[in-house]
Coordinates of C-alpha atoms and ligand atoms in Angstrom, one line a residue:
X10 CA -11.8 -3.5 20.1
X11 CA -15.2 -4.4 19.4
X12 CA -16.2 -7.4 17.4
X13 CA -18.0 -6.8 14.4
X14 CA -19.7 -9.5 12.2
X15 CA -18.9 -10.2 8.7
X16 CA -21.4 -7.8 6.5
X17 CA -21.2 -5.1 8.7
X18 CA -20.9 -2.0 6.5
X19 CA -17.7 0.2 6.3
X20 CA -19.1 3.5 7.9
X21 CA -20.6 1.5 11.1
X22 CA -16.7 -0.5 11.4
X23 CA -15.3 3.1 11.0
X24 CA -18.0 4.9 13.3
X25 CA -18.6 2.9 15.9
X26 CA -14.4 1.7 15.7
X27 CA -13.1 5.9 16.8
X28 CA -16.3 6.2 19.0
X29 CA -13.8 3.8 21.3
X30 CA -11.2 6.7 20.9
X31 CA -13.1 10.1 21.5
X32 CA -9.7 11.8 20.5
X33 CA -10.1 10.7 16.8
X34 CA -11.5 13.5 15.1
X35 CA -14.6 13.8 13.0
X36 CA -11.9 14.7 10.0
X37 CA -10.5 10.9 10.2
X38 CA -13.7 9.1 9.7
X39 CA -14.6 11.5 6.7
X40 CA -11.0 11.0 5.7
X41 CA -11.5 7.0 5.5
X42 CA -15.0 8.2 3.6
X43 CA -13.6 10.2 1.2
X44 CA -10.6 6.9 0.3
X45 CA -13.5 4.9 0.4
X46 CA -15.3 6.8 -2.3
X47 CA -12.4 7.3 -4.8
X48 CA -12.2 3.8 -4.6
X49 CA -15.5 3.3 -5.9
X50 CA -15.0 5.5 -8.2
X51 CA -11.6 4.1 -9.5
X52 CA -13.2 0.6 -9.3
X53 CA -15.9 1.6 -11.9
X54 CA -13.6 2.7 -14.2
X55 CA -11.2 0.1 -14.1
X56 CA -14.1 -2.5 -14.8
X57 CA -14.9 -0.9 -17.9
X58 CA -11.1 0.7 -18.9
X59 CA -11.8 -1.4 -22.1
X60 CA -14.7 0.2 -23.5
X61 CA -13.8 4.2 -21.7
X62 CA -10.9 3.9 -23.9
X63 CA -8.6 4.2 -20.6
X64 CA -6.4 0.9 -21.5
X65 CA -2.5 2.1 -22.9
X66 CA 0.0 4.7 -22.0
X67 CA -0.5 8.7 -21.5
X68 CA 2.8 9.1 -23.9
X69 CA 4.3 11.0 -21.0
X70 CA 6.8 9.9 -18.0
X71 CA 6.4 10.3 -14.4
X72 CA 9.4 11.7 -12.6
X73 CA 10.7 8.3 -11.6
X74 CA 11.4 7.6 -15.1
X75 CA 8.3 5.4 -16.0
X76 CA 5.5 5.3 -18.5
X77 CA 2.7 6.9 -17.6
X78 CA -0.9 5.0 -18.3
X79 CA -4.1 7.0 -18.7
X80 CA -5.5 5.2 -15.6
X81 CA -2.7 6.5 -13.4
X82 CA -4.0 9.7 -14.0
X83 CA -7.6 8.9 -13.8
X84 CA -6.6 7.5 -10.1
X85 CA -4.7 10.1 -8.9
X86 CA -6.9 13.1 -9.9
X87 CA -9.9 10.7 -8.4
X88 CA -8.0 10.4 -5.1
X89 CA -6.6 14.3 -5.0
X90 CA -10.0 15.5 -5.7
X91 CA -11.6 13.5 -2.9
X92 CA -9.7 14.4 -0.4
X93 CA -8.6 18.2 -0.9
X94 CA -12.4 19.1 -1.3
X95 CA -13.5 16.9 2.0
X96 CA -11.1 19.6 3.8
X97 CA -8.9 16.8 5.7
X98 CA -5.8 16.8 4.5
X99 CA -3.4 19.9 4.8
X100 CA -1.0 18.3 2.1
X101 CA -0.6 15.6 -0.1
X102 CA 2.0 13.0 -1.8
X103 CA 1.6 11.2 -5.0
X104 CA 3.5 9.1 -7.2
X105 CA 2.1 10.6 -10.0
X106 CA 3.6 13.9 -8.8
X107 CA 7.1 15.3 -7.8
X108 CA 6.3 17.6 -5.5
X109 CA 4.0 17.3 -2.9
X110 CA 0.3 18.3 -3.3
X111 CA -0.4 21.8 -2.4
X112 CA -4.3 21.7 -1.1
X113 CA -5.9 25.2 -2.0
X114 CA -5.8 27.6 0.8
X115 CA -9.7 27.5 1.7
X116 CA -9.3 23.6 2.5
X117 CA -5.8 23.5 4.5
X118 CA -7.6 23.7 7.9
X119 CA -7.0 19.6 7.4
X120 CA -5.8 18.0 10.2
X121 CA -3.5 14.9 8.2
X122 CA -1.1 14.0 5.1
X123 CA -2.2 11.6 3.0
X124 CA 0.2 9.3 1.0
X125 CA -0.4 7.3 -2.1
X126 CA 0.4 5.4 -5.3
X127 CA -2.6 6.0 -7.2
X128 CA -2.5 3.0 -9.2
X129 CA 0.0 0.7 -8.5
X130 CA 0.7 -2.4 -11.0
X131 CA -0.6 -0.1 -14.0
X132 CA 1.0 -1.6 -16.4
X133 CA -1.3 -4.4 -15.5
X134 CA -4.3 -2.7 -16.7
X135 CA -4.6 -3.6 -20.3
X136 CA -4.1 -7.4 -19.3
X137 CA -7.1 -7.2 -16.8
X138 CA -4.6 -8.1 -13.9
X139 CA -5.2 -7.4 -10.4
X140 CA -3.9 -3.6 -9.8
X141 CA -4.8 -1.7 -6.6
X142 CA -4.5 1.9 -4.7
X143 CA -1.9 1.6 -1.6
X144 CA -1.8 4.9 1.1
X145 CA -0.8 6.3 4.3
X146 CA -1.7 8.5 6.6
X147 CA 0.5 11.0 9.3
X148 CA -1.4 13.6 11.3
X149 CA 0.1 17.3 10.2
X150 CA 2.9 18.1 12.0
X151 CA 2.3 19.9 15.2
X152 CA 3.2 23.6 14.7
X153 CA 3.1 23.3 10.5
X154 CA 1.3 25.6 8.9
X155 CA 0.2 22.9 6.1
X156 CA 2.0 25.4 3.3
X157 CA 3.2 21.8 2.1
X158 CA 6.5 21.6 3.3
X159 CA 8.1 18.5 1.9
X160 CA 9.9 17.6 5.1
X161 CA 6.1 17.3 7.2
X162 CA 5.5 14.3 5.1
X163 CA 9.5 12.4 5.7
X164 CA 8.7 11.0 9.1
X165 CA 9.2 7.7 10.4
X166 CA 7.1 4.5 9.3
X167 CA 5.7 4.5 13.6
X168 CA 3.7 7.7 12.9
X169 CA 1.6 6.2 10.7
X170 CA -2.1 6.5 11.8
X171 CA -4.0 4.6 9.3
X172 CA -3.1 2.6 6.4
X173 CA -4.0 0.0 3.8
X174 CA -4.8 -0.3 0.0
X175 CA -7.6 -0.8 -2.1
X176 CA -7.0 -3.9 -4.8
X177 CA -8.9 -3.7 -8.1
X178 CA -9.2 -8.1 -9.1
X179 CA -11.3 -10.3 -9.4
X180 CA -13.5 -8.4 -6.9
X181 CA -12.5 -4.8 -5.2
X182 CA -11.7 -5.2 -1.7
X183 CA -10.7 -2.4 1.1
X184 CA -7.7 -3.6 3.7
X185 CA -7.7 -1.0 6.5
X186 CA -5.6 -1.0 9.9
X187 CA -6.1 1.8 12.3
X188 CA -3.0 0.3 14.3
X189 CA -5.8 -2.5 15.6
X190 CA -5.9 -5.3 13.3
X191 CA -6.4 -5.9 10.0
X192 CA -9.4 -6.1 8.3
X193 CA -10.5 -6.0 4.7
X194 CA -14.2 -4.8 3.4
X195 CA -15.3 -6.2 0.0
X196 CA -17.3 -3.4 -2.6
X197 CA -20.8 -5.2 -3.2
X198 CA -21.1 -3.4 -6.6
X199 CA -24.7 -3.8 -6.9
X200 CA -25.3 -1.6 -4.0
X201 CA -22.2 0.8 -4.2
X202 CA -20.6 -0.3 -0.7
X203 CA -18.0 -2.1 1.5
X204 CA -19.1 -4.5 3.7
X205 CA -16.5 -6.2 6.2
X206 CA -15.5 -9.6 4.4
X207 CA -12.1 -10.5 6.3
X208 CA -12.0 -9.5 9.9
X209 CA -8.6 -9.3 11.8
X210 CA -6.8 -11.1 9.3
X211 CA -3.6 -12.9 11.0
X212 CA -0.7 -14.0 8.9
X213 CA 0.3 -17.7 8.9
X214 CA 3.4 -18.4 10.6
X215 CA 6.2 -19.7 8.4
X216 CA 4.3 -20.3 4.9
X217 CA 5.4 -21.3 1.7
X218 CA 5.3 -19.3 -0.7
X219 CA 7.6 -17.2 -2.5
X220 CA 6.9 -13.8 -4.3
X221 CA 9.6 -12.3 -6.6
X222 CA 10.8 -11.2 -10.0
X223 CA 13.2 -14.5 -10.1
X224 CA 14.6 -13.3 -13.8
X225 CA 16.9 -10.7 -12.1
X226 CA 18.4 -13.2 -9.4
X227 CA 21.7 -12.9 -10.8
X228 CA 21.9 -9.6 -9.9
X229 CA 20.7 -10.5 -6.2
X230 CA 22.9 -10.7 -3.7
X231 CA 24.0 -14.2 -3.5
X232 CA 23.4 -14.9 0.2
X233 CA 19.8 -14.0 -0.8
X234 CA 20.2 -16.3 -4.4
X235 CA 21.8 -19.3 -1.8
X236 CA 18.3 -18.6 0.3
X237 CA 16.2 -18.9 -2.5
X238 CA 18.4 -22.2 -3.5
X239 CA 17.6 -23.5 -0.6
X240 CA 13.7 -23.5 -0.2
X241 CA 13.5 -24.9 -3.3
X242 CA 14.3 -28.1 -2.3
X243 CA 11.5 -30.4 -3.2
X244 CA 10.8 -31.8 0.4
X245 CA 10.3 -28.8 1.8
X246 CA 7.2 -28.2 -0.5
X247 CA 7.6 -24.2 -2.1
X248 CA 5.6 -22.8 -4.5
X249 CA 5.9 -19.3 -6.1
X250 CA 3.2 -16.4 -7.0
X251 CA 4.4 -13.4 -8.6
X252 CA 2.1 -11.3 -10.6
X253 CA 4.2 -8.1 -11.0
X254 CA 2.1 -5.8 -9.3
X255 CA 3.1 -5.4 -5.7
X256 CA -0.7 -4.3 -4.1
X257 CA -1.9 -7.6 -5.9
X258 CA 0.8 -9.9 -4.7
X259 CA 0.8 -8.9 -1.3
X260 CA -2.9 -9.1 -0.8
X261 CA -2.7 -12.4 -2.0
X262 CA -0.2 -13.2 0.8
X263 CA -2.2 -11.5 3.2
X264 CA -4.9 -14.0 2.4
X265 CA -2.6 -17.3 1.7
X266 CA 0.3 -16.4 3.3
X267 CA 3.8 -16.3 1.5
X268 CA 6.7 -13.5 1.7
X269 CA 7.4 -10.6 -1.2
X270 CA 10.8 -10.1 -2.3
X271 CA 11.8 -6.9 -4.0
X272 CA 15.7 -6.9 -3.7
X273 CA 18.1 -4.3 -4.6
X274 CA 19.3 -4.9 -8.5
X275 CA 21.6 -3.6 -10.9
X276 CA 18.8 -1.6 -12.2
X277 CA 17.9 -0.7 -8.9
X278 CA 20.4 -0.8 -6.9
X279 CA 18.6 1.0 -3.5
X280 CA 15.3 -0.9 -4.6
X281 CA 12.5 -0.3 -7.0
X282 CA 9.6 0.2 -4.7
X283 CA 9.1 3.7 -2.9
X284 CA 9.5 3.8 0.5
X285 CA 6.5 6.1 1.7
X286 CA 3.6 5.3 -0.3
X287 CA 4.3 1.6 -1.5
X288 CA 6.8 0.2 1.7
X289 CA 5.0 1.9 4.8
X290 CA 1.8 1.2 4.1
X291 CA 2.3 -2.5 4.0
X292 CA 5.0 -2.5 6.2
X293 CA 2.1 -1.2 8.6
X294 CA -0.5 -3.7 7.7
X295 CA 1.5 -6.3 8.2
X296 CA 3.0 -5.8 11.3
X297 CA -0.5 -5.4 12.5
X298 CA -0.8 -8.7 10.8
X299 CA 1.7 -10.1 13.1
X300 CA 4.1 -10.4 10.0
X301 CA 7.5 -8.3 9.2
X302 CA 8.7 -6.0 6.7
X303 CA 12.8 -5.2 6.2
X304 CA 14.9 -3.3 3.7
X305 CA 17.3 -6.5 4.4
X306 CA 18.9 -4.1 7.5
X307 CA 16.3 -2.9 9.5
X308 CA 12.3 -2.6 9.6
X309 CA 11.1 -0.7 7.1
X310 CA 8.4 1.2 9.8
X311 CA 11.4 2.5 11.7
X312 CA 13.3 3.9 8.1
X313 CA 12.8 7.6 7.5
X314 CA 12.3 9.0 4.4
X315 CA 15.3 11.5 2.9
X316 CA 12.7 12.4 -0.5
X317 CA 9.6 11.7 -1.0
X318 CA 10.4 9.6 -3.7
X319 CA 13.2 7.6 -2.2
X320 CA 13.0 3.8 -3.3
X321 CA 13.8 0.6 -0.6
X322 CA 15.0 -2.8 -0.8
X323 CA 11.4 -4.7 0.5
X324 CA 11.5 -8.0 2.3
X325 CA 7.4 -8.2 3.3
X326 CA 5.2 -11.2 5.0
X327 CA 5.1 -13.2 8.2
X328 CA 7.9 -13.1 10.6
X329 CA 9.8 -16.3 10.4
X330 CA 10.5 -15.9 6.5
X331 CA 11.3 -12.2 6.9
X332 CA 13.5 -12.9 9.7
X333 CA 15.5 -15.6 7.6
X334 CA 15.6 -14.0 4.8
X335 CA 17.5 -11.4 7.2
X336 CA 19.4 -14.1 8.6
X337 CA 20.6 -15.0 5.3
X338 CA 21.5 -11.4 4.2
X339 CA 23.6 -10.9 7.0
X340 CA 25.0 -14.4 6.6
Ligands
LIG11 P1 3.7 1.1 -10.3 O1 2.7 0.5 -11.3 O2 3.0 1.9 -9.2 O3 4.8 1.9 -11.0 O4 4.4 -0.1 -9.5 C1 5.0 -1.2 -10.2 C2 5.8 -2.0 -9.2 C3 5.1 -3.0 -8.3 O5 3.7 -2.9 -8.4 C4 5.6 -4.3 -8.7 O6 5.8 -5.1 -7.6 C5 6.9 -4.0 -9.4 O7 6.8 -2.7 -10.0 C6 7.1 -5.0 -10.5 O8 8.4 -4.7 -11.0 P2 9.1 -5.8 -12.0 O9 8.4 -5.6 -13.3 O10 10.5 -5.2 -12.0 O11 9.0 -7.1 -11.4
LIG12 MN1 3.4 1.1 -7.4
LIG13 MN1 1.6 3.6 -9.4

């Protein structure tokens, strides 16, 4: 792959990147566009959710059972209407919504199926915490007549063609992998675009750093509790980051390196996180971070979806910790 310097903007990286593969389709770049945009747009809002009135709750529940904020909304009708009007996607999944997105019949012509969680860490929002948009992308199913079949969008994790999330902290930053590196693009707000900031980020090997909601370790496994136990010893030199919003803490281990840990729990006893729009995607960045993601059985990239909805146990970083943690599981 070409070599691009830092500053180079987003639509050159994503132009001159698919002019290396004359298969990709006009309809991917505008796709990336279109994610791009939305994000801008999101990004706007979130900076000012104080004074657009968009802090607090909707009053209403999503269908997994949780609150929904007014900026869920905001982000997932910001996304949807991006996408369905660019004509690129034939269907869509949300998890703001229970079924998947039918796309009005004059734009299903779109060659892909796009995956997200809108806003992810929302309840975040009124503390001005780092929250973020996470997504995936399949091409349509060969031979689907994009009517929004359910099943085109439960495939496995390695037919993922482009994936990555959009984080909403101190600064907004774009992480994108086309299946060739990882690279993030930070939003220069003074001129309304992303320009590349990290290129091919690579993920330390065995860091030190932890990631977890530690209050509900009694309900862990205690193989995983007796790994936890263990790395805590003083010599060894651990330190834990957890801000409770999984698009913020894994970007953060992206950068610094350090593994997330979202076990199964007597709440959640298959795992809180959603498998196709929260696992996959960074399951997919970070294996082409040279890092590991596992449901504590198998790589989450090789799973298959039964729902769209369908929650997973997350193990998610670089390789050596991901494999322990493994290790330890199957002890
Ligand atoms: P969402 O805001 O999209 O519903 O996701 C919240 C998730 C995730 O971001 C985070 O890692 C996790 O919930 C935190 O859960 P706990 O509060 O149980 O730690
Ligand atoms: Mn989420
Ligand atoms: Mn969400």
């Amino acid at each position: 792959m070409a070599q691009f310097e830092e500053g180079t903007t987003l639509d050159r990286f994503l132009l001159e990147t698919t002019r290396e593969h004359p298969e990709a389709s006009g309809q991917f770049v505008t796709l990336l566009k279109q994610v791009a945009l939305a994000g801008k747009l999101v990004s706007a809002r979130v900076n000012r959710a104080g004074l657009a009135g968009m802090f607090g709750a909707t009053g209403s529940m999503n269908i997994q059972g949780e609150y929904v904020q007014k900026m869920d909304l905001y982000a997932n009708e910001t996304f949807k209407g991006a996408l369905e009007h660019a004509g690129v996607v034939c269907m869509m999944v949300s998890e703001e919504e229970e079924a998947p997105i039918f796309v009005p019949d004059r734009f299903r012509h779109g060659n892909y199926i796009f995956c997200m969680d809108p806003l992810d860490g929302s309840s975040n929002i009124d503390t001005n915490a780092t929250i973020g948009t996470i997504f995936c992308v399949f091409r349509r199913c060969s031979g689907g007549d994009g009517r929004g079949d359910p099943s085109d969008a439960l495939r496995s994790g390695r037919e993922i063609v482009a994936a990555g999330y959009i984080v909403y902290g101190a600064g907004t930053v774009l992480v994108l992998s086309t299946g060739e590196g990882v690279h993030g693009f930070t939003l220069d707000p003074t001129v309304g675009e992303f320009f590349l900031s990290h290129s091919d980020i690579r993920l330390g090997e065995k860091t030190r750093s932890y990631s977890c909601n530690e209050a509900y370790s009694a309900q862990w496994d205690p193989r995983l509790r007796a790994w936890l136990d263990k790395v805590k010893e003083p010599s060894l030199g651990w330190s834990a980051r957890y801000i409770g919003s999984l698009v913020g803490d894994f970007h953060r281990n992206l950068v610094k390196g350090g593994v997330f840990l979202y076990p199964p729990t007597a709440k959640t006893p298959n795992g809180k996180l959603r498998l196709l729009y929260e696992a996959f995607p960074l399951a997919y960045l970070v294996e082409n971070a040279g890092g590991a993601a596992s449901d504590g059985t198998m790589a989450i990239l090789d799973k298959v979806p039964g729902s769209i909805h369908e929650r997973t146990a997350l193990f998610i970083g670089d390789r050596d910790n991901v494999e322990e943690i493994v290790r330890a599981l199957r002890g």
